[in-house]
Amino acid sequence: MSQSRVGQILGRVPNTQFFGREAEIERLCRAGKGDLSADADRPAADRPAPSFLRRFRVDPATINLVLGPPRVGKTEILLKCFDRLFTERGHAVPVYHRIEQRETGVVVFAREFLATFLTAFTAFRRNDPNRLFELPGPLPTLVRGAAAEDSGWIRRLVDAFDLATQLGDPVAMLKCALSAPRVAAANTGLVPVVMIDDFHLVVPAANADERAGFFWGQEVLGSLASRSPRRLAAYGNANWVLCGLGRVLVEMLPADEELFGLIRLFEVRPLSDEAFEQTIGAMATARSLEVGESTTELIVQQLNRDLFYAGSLLDAAAAFGRPLKTFMQFERVYTEEVTQGRIARFLDAVLRDAAGDPARLRASLEAMHMVTEAGEAAPREAILECMTRYTTGAEGLLAELHLRELLNSDFEFVRPSVDPVLADYVRVRYRREVSGLPPSLVGDPLLGRRLRLAYSLMMSRHNRAVESKLVDVLSRFDFQSIPTASFLSVRDSNSGLNDAASSDGEDETRIRLPQIVCVSDFGSSDVRGVAWRLVSARGFDGPIYNEENEVDWLVTLIRSKEPLDMETLNRICERQETAGQRGSADRSARAVRWFISKEGFSAAAAEHLSSLGAYGSNYAQLDLLSDHLTNLGQEHRNRKPATEFELVIPTDDEAELIAVRTVEQIARSAAFDQGAINQIKTALIEACINAAEHGDSPDGKIYQRFQIDDDRLVIRVWNKGRVFDPEVEGPARRERKAGMEQRGRGLQIIRALMDDVRFERTDDGTSLVMTKLLRRPPSVVES
Amino acid sequence: MSVREIRSKLVGDAAIIYPGPYLNQFKGQRVEGRCQEFLGRGIRRVVINFEGTELINSIGVSILLGVIEAVNEMKGTLVLSNLSESNCDLFEILGLKSRLNIADTEENALAAIIRDSLAQGLELESLGPDVAAAIVD
């Protein structure tokens, strides 16, 4: 069921303004339902009556942890999920409970949770969503309001809770409240999907009584995780969705194998640029607010796709009837919001909540300002030293700021938050409250700063997109064979897209890409208007995962308006060397250098790259490579199941002739002509020689698989052990190749006779995969 | 398919060697040995007849190149004959075709050798009537 057809019950954002979260909602709904097979999506009338047997087939308890940074939209996903499940009227009964305040304590939590649960369950049973919005009365009133078929078990549950309350036993109250979903499931055959939002609030504030907070936080998790057969038999089953600040939730998980066995993680990431733009557009329309196209793009970049900030800004603009058609109009509203509007007040509250008292607040502000101004990693010791001037317990406070993602702290360094609005807020507040500078009479210096940055921010969007593409391309490197001339070679500034594309068929030089396992950012720099970013991609380019085959592709993405000249290239090379050394402590891997310049290279620079044994590409080639890798993957996925034959021969003298006889029959049955069959036979002979010559096969055998597809014969040859010295055309190994002329002759023959040749990594070696395409006569093709 | 021993014969002062169905390392070494044998006996004109040779592998090619080199060092002549289309392609792929003397038949190979040798005063009749006829043709 798509979200647009779901009624809005708890969801705060109208469905017409809600974009880009369909996949998350769908996944969470399915998980909430415990993946109850296709039945979950069928109308109630079509479903067989539930039975205990069926119920117990479901995993005994599922805890879905919804994690994500602050204000990424987790709550709205939960609410939309609630609306969907409620509207579906299926097997799953949605319950949404939000922990309002961290100081509530276990008793209040238990009571409020039970009230919320019973209210939501009754609302669902009566198909009356209005009940969700009624003020919760005392528990006995919930018994009276329950559906007739439920009043019995609800009464017993409430009585048990009252008894625990009278005994003054908070643990018994908590367990009683948390067992409500299981009791409901056991008595109704339905599966409650219990969503608890802001679950991180069960962890005590830094200034609260820690023992009490941790006690009931872990008690909740412990109760949910119970797999005791006795309890399951008594209470049935339920699915839980716990949502909150990722860092806090992860911190509170005990090292309990059983608990982790029940947990499923859902990472909620920020909306895509496109979805956020759509949302801004819809929100502006709903507020009758004019927002320019470029301004929308600026909002996306400047607010880091934060829906709370966007809503606040649009509300403020709408409230005063101020359109956001120009950068100036937007930045004015933004500055007011960050200095004295809703955003400022909200961030005041966040900081106050994290710090607790004025001294700790001052220390927090100092730390955040220090890392914000540094713009990069600041030594942790320096930050702590600064904080200690204002408060004791700086370590704990720094940890609290980290948990709330107000900054990022590790054992050595502290980095600023990725939230640019928070950075502006910190600057403004620091200037006002710490630096002692006189306040502005009109406006704020932030406006000037934002206007200065606006255009470069807009540019950075495009740059980030290219950088993302590069990282995506590198992470998809997986031993594919690609034509070098098309993607990794730019001879001069004019040999751009057209030349590169046309050379695919002419230049047969190919490179086997490595398999990349890790991509790291080594930072960015610029020289005379030419900016670049250095990325390291580490992986393996040989058949075995050992040090010898470890490779480090140092990739430099260069933005310049002209083809890169020799002088700038040299400067970049120097800085690249330094950054590479600084960026990685372990430089043992062989380095392969790849320069990607937006506008290509001058003839001299291209020549120089060649002499360095480095690859050079332009942005267009990067796009082409991305498409090429996608197509290769698509081709692989779309292939129909093939007819396969396997053959194992000894590495003995002339055993390859048996393979040749076999492939001859197979190729003939697949309608290859005699000329092609002869070529296949010759190639197979060479593959077998390679396997026999270069293998350390412990069993002395050569394995072969012949696979017939519609239009091709794919032959895979391997042995168990170190198999082939695969084709390595990279500049780093050209020298080695010179001494392998004789050995290389076999591969030369194979490549010439077959349509595609590649090496694939297997668990115990490498297999040579050769493909021969079936070229049918034209008449056959036409028919 | 593989016959362990290779055949050869003498036609006048030219040797003709038949590698058999599969020229691999083993057969290549046999061809090499037989050729060395002929060269040792002062026979410097050699034809290798590939009729019936279905497959040649890269090691066989490498050894063959060694044989050609040995004959050249002795100022002799070596011609390959009766190559199948696929074997001919193999030499083409490896860029060796221009370095080889290739004839389509054994007779034409001998004729090429004799044309090459006539200048050295070779007796035409000593080669037998078939070959003499091929040369006259």
PDB file of N, CA and C in Angstrom, chain A residues 556-631:
ATOM      1  N   THR A 556      43.137  11.098  -7.598  1.00  0.00           N
ATOM      2  CA  THR A 556      43.006  12.539  -7.398  1.00  0.00           C
ATOM      3  C   THR A 556      41.947  13.089  -8.345  1.00  0.00           C
ATOM      4  N   LEU A 557      40.927  13.663  -7.755  1.00  0.00           N
ATOM      5  CA  LEU A 557      39.832  14.245  -8.530  1.00  0.00           C
ATOM      6  C   LEU A 557      40.100  15.747  -8.635  1.00  0.00           C
ATOM      7  N   ILE A 558      40.301  16.214  -9.840  1.00  0.00           N
ATOM      8  CA  ILE A 558      40.782  17.599 -10.026  1.00  0.00           C
ATOM      9  C   ILE A 558      39.717  18.450 -10.714  1.00  0.00           C
ATOM     10  N   ARG A 559      39.427  19.596 -10.095  1.00  0.00           N
ATOM     11  CA  ARG A 559      38.474  20.523 -10.702  1.00  0.00           C
ATOM     12  C   ARG A 559      39.238  21.737 -11.225  1.00  0.00           C
ATOM     13  N   SER A 560      39.201  21.918 -12.524  1.00  0.00           N
ATOM     14  CA  SER A 560      39.826  23.105 -13.093  1.00  0.00           C
ATOM     15  C   SER A 560      39.017  23.530 -14.306  1.00  0.00           C
ATOM     16  N   LYS A 561      39.169  24.785 -14.668  1.00  0.00           N
ATOM     17  CA  LYS A 561      38.381  25.268 -15.795  1.00  0.00           C
ATOM     18  C   LYS A 561      39.062  24.977 -17.126  1.00  0.00           C
ATOM     19  N   GLU A 562      40.338  24.697 -17.069  1.00  0.00           N
ATOM     20  CA  GLU A 562      41.115  24.428 -18.285  1.00  0.00           C
ATOM     21  C   GLU A 562      41.707  23.025 -18.173  1.00  0.00           C
ATOM     22  N   PRO A 563      42.144  22.472 -19.303  1.00  0.00           N
ATOM     23  CA  PRO A 563      42.893  21.215 -19.211  1.00  0.00           C
ATOM     24  C   PRO A 563      44.092  21.403 -18.277  1.00  0.00           C
ATOM     25  N   LEU A 564      44.371  20.420 -17.500  1.00  0.00           N
ATOM     26  CA  LEU A 564      45.404  20.562 -16.477  1.00  0.00           C
ATOM     27  C   LEU A 564      46.788  20.703 -17.121  1.00  0.00           C
ATOM     28  N   ASP A 565      47.515  21.762 -16.728  1.00  0.00           N
ATOM     29  CA  ASP A 565      48.833  21.942 -17.334  1.00  0.00           C
ATOM     30  C   ASP A 565      49.898  21.229 -16.505  1.00  0.00           C
ATOM     31  N   MET A 566      51.078  21.216 -17.094  1.00  0.00           N
ATOM     32  CA  MET A 566      52.197  20.464 -16.525  1.00  0.00           C
ATOM     33  C   MET A 566      52.586  20.966 -15.127  1.00  0.00           C
ATOM     34  N   GLU A 567      52.631  22.286 -15.015  1.00  0.00           N
ATOM     35  CA  GLU A 567      53.101  22.868 -13.760  1.00  0.00           C
ATOM     36  C   GLU A 567      52.157  22.520 -12.613  1.00  0.00           C
ATOM     37  N   THR A 568      50.861  22.672 -12.876  1.00  0.00           N
ATOM     38  CA  THR A 568      49.899  22.360 -11.814  1.00  0.00           C
ATOM     39  C   THR A 568      49.917  20.876 -11.496  1.00  0.00           C
ATOM     40  N   LEU A 569      50.084  20.077 -12.532  1.00  0.00           N
ATOM     41  CA  LEU A 569      50.141  18.630 -12.298  1.00  0.00           C
ATOM     42  C   LEU A 569      51.301  18.288 -11.355  1.00  0.00           C
ATOM     43  N   ASN A 570      52.440  18.916 -11.596  1.00  0.00           N
ATOM     44  CA  ASN A 570      53.603  18.655 -10.732  1.00  0.00           C
ATOM     45  C   ASN A 570      53.315  19.055  -9.287  1.00  0.00           C
ATOM     46  N   ARG A 571      52.671  20.212  -9.131  1.00  0.00           N
ATOM     47  CA  ARG A 571      52.340  20.649  -7.758  1.00  0.00           C
ATOM     48  C   ARG A 571      51.386  19.654  -7.094  1.00  0.00           C
ATOM     49  N   ILE A 572      50.411  19.212  -7.875  1.00  0.00           N
ATOM     50  CA  ILE A 572      49.451  18.252  -7.315  1.00  0.00           C
ATOM     51  C   ILE A 572      50.175  16.957  -6.935  1.00  0.00           C
ATOM     52  N   CYS A 573      51.089  16.522  -7.798  1.00  0.00           N
ATOM     53  CA  CYS A 573      51.839  15.282  -7.517  1.00  0.00           C
ATOM     54  C   CYS A 573      52.596  15.405  -6.192  1.00  0.00           C
ATOM     55  N   GLU A 574      53.226  16.562  -5.998  1.00  0.00           N
ATOM     56  CA  GLU A 574      53.983  16.766  -4.749  1.00  0.00           C
ATOM     57  C   GLU A 574      53.057  16.667  -3.543  1.00  0.00           C
ATOM     58  N   ARG A 575      51.949  17.389  -3.639  1.00  0.00           N
ATOM     59  CA  ARG A 575      51.037  17.394  -2.494  1.00  0.00           C
ATOM     60  C   ARG A 575      50.367  16.029  -2.320  1.00  0.00           C
ATOM     61  N   GLN A 576      50.148  15.392  -3.431  1.00  0.00           N
ATOM     62  CA  GLN A 576      49.539  14.061  -3.371  1.00  0.00           C
ATOM     63  C   GLN A 576      50.446  13.108  -2.596  1.00  0.00           C
ATOM     64  N   GLU A 577      51.726  13.221  -2.870  1.00  0.00           N
ATOM     65  CA  GLU A 577      52.701  12.359  -2.194  1.00  0.00           C
ATOM     66  C   GLU A 577      52.643  12.577  -0.684  1.00  0.00           C
ATOM     67  N   THR A 578      52.620  13.857  -0.303  1.00  0.00           N
ATOM     68  CA  THR A 578      52.586  14.188   1.125  1.00  0.00           C
ATOM     69  C   THR A 578      51.291  13.710   1.762  1.00  0.00           C
ATOM     70  N   ALA A 579      50.186  14.009   1.078  1.00  0.00           N
ATOM     71  CA  ALA A 579      48.884  13.623   1.637  1.00  0.00           C
ATOM     72  C   ALA A 579      48.783  12.111   1.738  1.00  0.00           C
ATOM     73  N   GLY A 580      49.299  11.424   0.731  1.00  0.00           N
ATOM     74  CA  GLY A 580      49.261   9.967   0.738  1.00  0.00           C
ATOM     75  C   GLY A 580      50.035   9.406   1.907  1.00  0.00           C
ATOM     76  N   GLN A 581      51.194   9.994   2.172  1.00  0.00           N
ATOM     77  CA  GLN A 581      52.008   9.508   3.292  1.00  0.00           C
ATOM     78  C   GLN A 581      51.326   9.796   4.631  1.00  0.00           C
ATOM     79  N   ARG A 582      50.710  10.998   4.693  1.00  0.00           N
ATOM     80  CA  ARG A 582      50.060  11.358   5.941  1.00  0.00           C
ATOM     81  C   ARG A 582      48.774  10.556   6.147  1.00  0.00           C
ATOM     82  N   GLY A 583      48.093  10.298   5.034  1.00  0.00           N
ATOM     83  CA  GLY A 583      46.789   9.661   5.126  1.00  0.00           C
ATOM     84  C   GLY A 583      46.829   8.205   5.510  1.00  0.00           C
ATOM     85  N   SER A 584      47.918   7.530   5.242  1.00  0.00           N
ATOM     86  CA  SER A 584      47.948   6.117   5.554  1.00  0.00           C
ATOM     87  C   SER A 584      49.237   5.741   6.252  1.00  0.00           C
ATOM     88  N   ALA A 585      49.089   5.114   7.384  1.00  0.00           N
ATOM     89  CA  ALA A 585      50.268   4.689   8.120  1.00  0.00           C
ATOM     90  C   ALA A 585      50.935   3.506   7.418  1.00  0.00           C
ATOM     91  N   ASP A 586      50.134   2.717   6.738  1.00  0.00           N
ATOM     92  CA  ASP A 586      50.660   1.516   6.106  1.00  0.00           C
ATOM     93  C   ASP A 586      50.789   1.763   4.608  1.00  0.00           C
ATOM     94  N   ARG A 587      51.998   1.990   4.167  1.00  0.00           N
ATOM     95  CA  ARG A 587      52.207   2.255   2.742  1.00  0.00           C
ATOM     96  C   ARG A 587      52.798   1.036   2.040  1.00  0.00           C
ATOM     97  N   SER A 588      52.560  -0.127   2.586  1.00  0.00           N
ATOM     98  CA  SER A 588      53.197  -1.315   2.013  1.00  0.00           C
ATOM     99  C   SER A 588      52.558  -1.708   0.682  1.00  0.00           C
ATOM    100  N   ALA A 589      51.312  -1.344   0.486  1.00  0.00           N
ATOM    101  CA  ALA A 589      50.637  -1.765  -0.741  1.00  0.00           C
ATOM    102  C   ALA A 589      51.238  -1.048  -1.938  1.00  0.00           C
ATOM    103  N   ARG A 590      51.241  -1.719  -3.069  1.00  0.00           N
ATOM    104  CA  ARG A 590      51.713  -1.083  -4.303  1.00  0.00           C
ATOM    105  C   ARG A 590      50.787   0.070  -4.668  1.00  0.00           C
ATOM    106  N   ALA A 591      51.367   1.171  -5.053  1.00  0.00           N
ATOM    107  CA  ALA A 591      50.546   2.346  -5.366  1.00  0.00           C
ATOM    108  C   ALA A 591      50.294   2.436  -6.868  1.00  0.00           C
ATOM    109  N   VAL A 592      49.061   2.689  -7.222  1.00  0.00           N
ATOM    110  CA  VAL A 592      48.689   2.969  -8.605  1.00  0.00           C
ATOM    111  C   VAL A 592      48.056   4.353  -8.596  1.00  0.00           C
ATOM    112  N   ARG A 593      48.531   5.233  -9.437  1.00  0.00           N
ATOM    113  CA  ARG A 593      48.017   6.596  -9.390  1.00  0.00           C
ATOM    114  C   ARG A 593      47.044   6.857 -10.543  1.00  0.00           C
ATOM    115  N   TRP A 594      45.974   7.498 -10.210  1.00  0.00           N
ATOM    116  CA  TRP A 594      44.927   7.794 -11.203  1.00  0.00           C
ATOM    117  C   TRP A 594      44.490   9.241 -10.997  1.00  0.00           C
ATOM    118  N   PHE A 595      44.679  10.041 -12.035  1.00  0.00           N
ATOM    119  CA  PHE A 595      44.296  11.449 -11.977  1.00  0.00           C
ATOM    120  C   PHE A 595      43.048  11.650 -12.842  1.00  0.00           C
ATOM    121  N   ILE A 596      42.031  12.250 -12.246  1.00  0.00           N
ATOM    122  CA  ILE A 596      40.808  12.511 -13.006  1.00  0.00           C
ATOM    123  C   ILE A 596      40.603  14.022 -13.031  1.00  0.00           C
ATOM    124  N   SER A 597      40.849  14.599 -14.182  1.00  0.00           N
ATOM    125  CA  SER A 597      40.741  16.050 -14.304  1.00  0.00           C
ATOM    126  C   SER A 597      39.480  16.399 -15.081  1.00  0.00           C
ATOM    127  N   LYS A 598      38.720  17.338 -14.529  1.00  0.00           N
ATOM    128  CA  LYS A 598      37.429  17.679 -15.135  1.00  0.00           C
ATOM    129  C   LYS A 598      37.565  17.953 -16.629  1.00  0.00           C
ATOM    130  N   GLU A 599      38.535  18.747 -16.974  1.00  0.00           N
ATOM    131  CA  GLU A 599      38.696  19.143 -18.370  1.00  0.00           C
ATOM    132  C   GLU A 599      39.837  18.407 -19.054  1.00  0.00           C
ATOM    133  N   GLY A 600      40.285  17.334 -18.506  1.00  0.00           N
ATOM    134  CA  GLY A 600      41.367  16.578 -19.141  1.00  0.00           C
ATOM    135  C   GLY A 600      42.732  17.189 -18.864  1.00  0.00           C
ATOM    136  N   PHE A 601      43.689  16.882 -19.723  1.00  0.00           N
ATOM    137  CA  PHE A 601      45.076  17.285 -19.493  1.00  0.00           C
ATOM    138  C   PHE A 601      45.648  17.924 -20.755  1.00  0.00           C
ATOM    139  N   SER A 602      46.592  18.807 -20.567  1.00  0.00           N
ATOM    140  CA  SER A 602      47.305  19.325 -21.725  1.00  0.00           C
ATOM    141  C   SER A 602      48.168  18.193 -22.284  1.00  0.00           C
ATOM    142  N   ALA A 603      48.645  18.367 -23.511  1.00  0.00           N
ATOM    143  CA  ALA A 603      49.439  17.309 -24.144  1.00  0.00           C
ATOM    144  C   ALA A 603      50.661  16.977 -23.294  1.00  0.00           C
ATOM    145  N   ALA A 604      51.319  18.030 -22.780  1.00  0.00           N
ATOM    146  CA  ALA A 604      52.531  17.790 -21.981  1.00  0.00           C
ATOM    147  C   ALA A 604      52.193  17.068 -20.681  1.00  0.00           C
ATOM    148  N   ALA A 605      51.070  17.469 -20.078  1.00  0.00           N
ATOM    149  CA  ALA A 605      50.686  16.827 -18.817  1.00  0.00           C
ATOM    150  C   ALA A 605      50.333  15.361 -19.051  1.00  0.00           C
ATOM    151  N   ALA A 606      49.637  15.105 -20.166  1.00  0.00           N
ATOM    152  CA  ALA A 606      49.270  13.717 -20.481  1.00  0.00           C
ATOM    153  C   ALA A 606      50.531  12.875 -20.703  1.00  0.00           C
ATOM    154  N   GLU A 607      51.491  13.481 -21.371  1.00  0.00           N
ATOM    155  CA  GLU A 607      52.770  12.790 -21.625  1.00  0.00           C
ATOM    156  C   GLU A 607      53.452  12.467 -20.295  1.00  0.00           C
ATOM    157  N   HIS A 608      53.411  13.453 -19.416  1.00  0.00           N
ATOM    158  CA  HIS A 608      54.051  13.289 -18.111  1.00  0.00           C
ATOM    159  C   HIS A 608      53.377  12.174 -17.309  1.00  0.00           C
ATOM    160  N   LEU A 609      52.054  12.137 -17.376  1.00  0.00           N
ATOM    161  CA  LEU A 609      51.320  11.082 -16.672  1.00  0.00           C
ATOM    162  C   LEU A 609      51.765   9.719 -17.174  1.00  0.00           C
ATOM    163  N   SER A 610      51.912   9.650 -18.490  1.00  0.00           N
ATOM    164  CA  SER A 610      52.316   8.382 -19.089  1.00  0.00           C
ATOM    165  C   SER A 610      53.701   7.970 -18.594  1.00  0.00           C
ATOM    166  N   SER A 611      54.595   8.973 -18.516  1.00  0.00           N
ATOM    167  CA  SER A 611      55.960   8.653 -18.050  1.00  0.00           C
ATOM    168  C   SER A 611      55.963   8.242 -16.575  1.00  0.00           C
ATOM    169  N   LEU A 612      54.979   8.732 -15.830  1.00  0.00           N
ATOM    170  CA  LEU A 612      54.881   8.347 -14.411  1.00  0.00           C
ATOM    171  C   LEU A 612      54.241   6.974 -14.250  1.00  0.00           C
ATOM    172  N   GLY A 613      53.706   6.464 -15.359  1.00  0.00           N
ATOM    173  CA  GLY A 613      52.986   5.202 -15.269  1.00  0.00           C
ATOM    174  C   GLY A 613      51.651   5.375 -14.579  1.00  0.00           C
ATOM    175  N   ALA A 614      51.102   6.588 -14.659  1.00  0.00           N
ATOM    176  CA  ALA A 614      49.833   6.866 -13.982  1.00  0.00           C
ATOM    177  C   ALA A 614      48.702   6.880 -15.005  1.00  0.00           C
ATOM    178  N   TYR A 615      47.506   6.691 -14.532  1.00  0.00           N
ATOM    179  CA  TYR A 615      46.344   6.782 -15.395  1.00  0.00           C
ATOM    180  C   TYR A 615      45.791   8.197 -15.344  1.00  0.00           C
ATOM    181  N   GLY A 616      45.187   8.610 -16.431  1.00  0.00           N
ATOM    182  CA  GLY A 616      44.552   9.921 -16.467  1.00  0.00           C
ATOM    183  C   GLY A 616      43.192   9.809 -17.136  1.00  0.00           C
ATOM    184  N   SER A 617      42.211  10.469 -16.576  1.00  0.00           N
ATOM    185  CA  SER A 617      40.862  10.439 -17.161  1.00  0.00           C
ATOM    186  C   SER A 617      40.257  11.823 -17.007  1.00  0.00           C
ATOM    187  N   ASN A 618      39.174  12.050 -17.729  1.00  0.00           N
ATOM    188  CA  ASN A 618      38.403  13.254 -17.475  1.00  0.00           C
ATOM    189  C   ASN A 618      37.053  12.858 -16.849  1.00  0.00           C
ATOM    190  N   TYR A 619      36.254  13.859 -16.509  1.00  0.00           N
ATOM    191  CA  TYR A 619      34.990  13.557 -15.822  1.00  0.00           C
ATOM    192  C   TYR A 619      34.070  12.710 -16.707  1.00  0.00           C
ATOM    193  N   ALA A 620      34.109  13.010 -18.000  1.00  0.00           N
ATOM    194  CA  ALA A 620      33.231  12.253 -18.908  1.00  0.00           C
ATOM    195  C   ALA A 620      33.592  10.775 -18.881  1.00  0.00           C
ATOM    196  N   GLN A 621      34.876  10.494 -18.815  1.00  0.00           N
ATOM    197  CA  GLN A 621      35.298   9.091 -18.773  1.00  0.00           C
ATOM    198  C   GLN A 621      34.879   8.427 -17.459  1.00  0.00           C
ATOM    199  N   LEU A 622      34.889   9.226 -16.389  1.00  0.00           N
ATOM    200  CA  LEU A 622      34.424   8.675 -15.112  1.00  0.00           C
ATOM    201  C   LEU A 622      32.952   8.269 -15.224  1.00  0.00           C
ATOM    202  N   ASP A 623      32.162   9.129 -15.888  1.00  0.00           N
ATOM    203  CA  ASP A 623      30.745   8.791 -16.112  1.00  0.00           C
ATOM    204  C   ASP A 623      30.626   7.517 -16.933  1.00  0.00           C
ATOM    205  N   LEU A 624      31.434   7.463 -17.995  1.00  0.00           N
ATOM    206  CA  LEU A 624      31.387   6.284 -18.865  1.00  0.00           C
ATOM    207  C   LEU A 624      31.743   5.019 -18.093  1.00  0.00           C
ATOM    208  N   LEU A 625      32.760   5.141 -17.272  1.00  0.00           N
ATOM    209  CA  LEU A 625      33.195   3.967 -16.503  1.00  0.00           C
ATOM    210  C   LEU A 625      32.081   3.521 -15.555  1.00  0.00           C
ATOM    211  N   SER A 626      31.430   4.497 -14.929  1.00  0.00           N
ATOM    212  CA  SER A 626      30.334   4.167 -14.020  1.00  0.00           C
ATOM    213  C   SER A 626      29.243   3.399 -14.768  1.00  0.00           C
ATOM    214  N   ASP A 627      28.880   3.915 -15.956  1.00  0.00           N
ATOM    215  CA  ASP A 627      27.847   3.244 -16.761  1.00  0.00           C
ATOM    216  C   ASP A 627      28.307   1.847 -17.171  1.00  0.00           C
ATOM    217  N   HIS A 628      29.578   1.769 -17.539  1.00  0.00           N
ATOM    218  CA  HIS A 628      30.115   0.486 -18.014  1.00  0.00           C
ATOM    219  C   HIS A 628      30.034  -0.565 -16.900  1.00  0.00           C
ATOM    220  N   LEU A 629      30.418  -0.175 -15.708  1.00  0.00           N
ATOM    221  CA  LEU A 629      30.375  -1.125 -14.587  1.00  0.00           C
ATOM    222  C   LEU A 629      28.931  -1.527 -14.286  1.00  0.00           C
ATOM    223  N   THR A 630      28.026  -0.552 -14.402  1.00  0.00           N
ATOM    224  CA  THR A 630      26.611  -0.866 -14.182  1.00  0.00           C
ATOM    225  C   THR A 630      26.132  -1.882 -15.217  1.00  0.00           C
ATOM    226  N   ASN A 631      26.512  -1.629 -16.477  1.00  0.00           N
ATOM    227  CA  ASN A 631      26.077  -2.540 -17.546  1.00  0.00           C
ATOM    228  C   ASN A 631      26.632  -3.937 -17.348  1.00  0.00           C
TER     229      ASN A 631
END
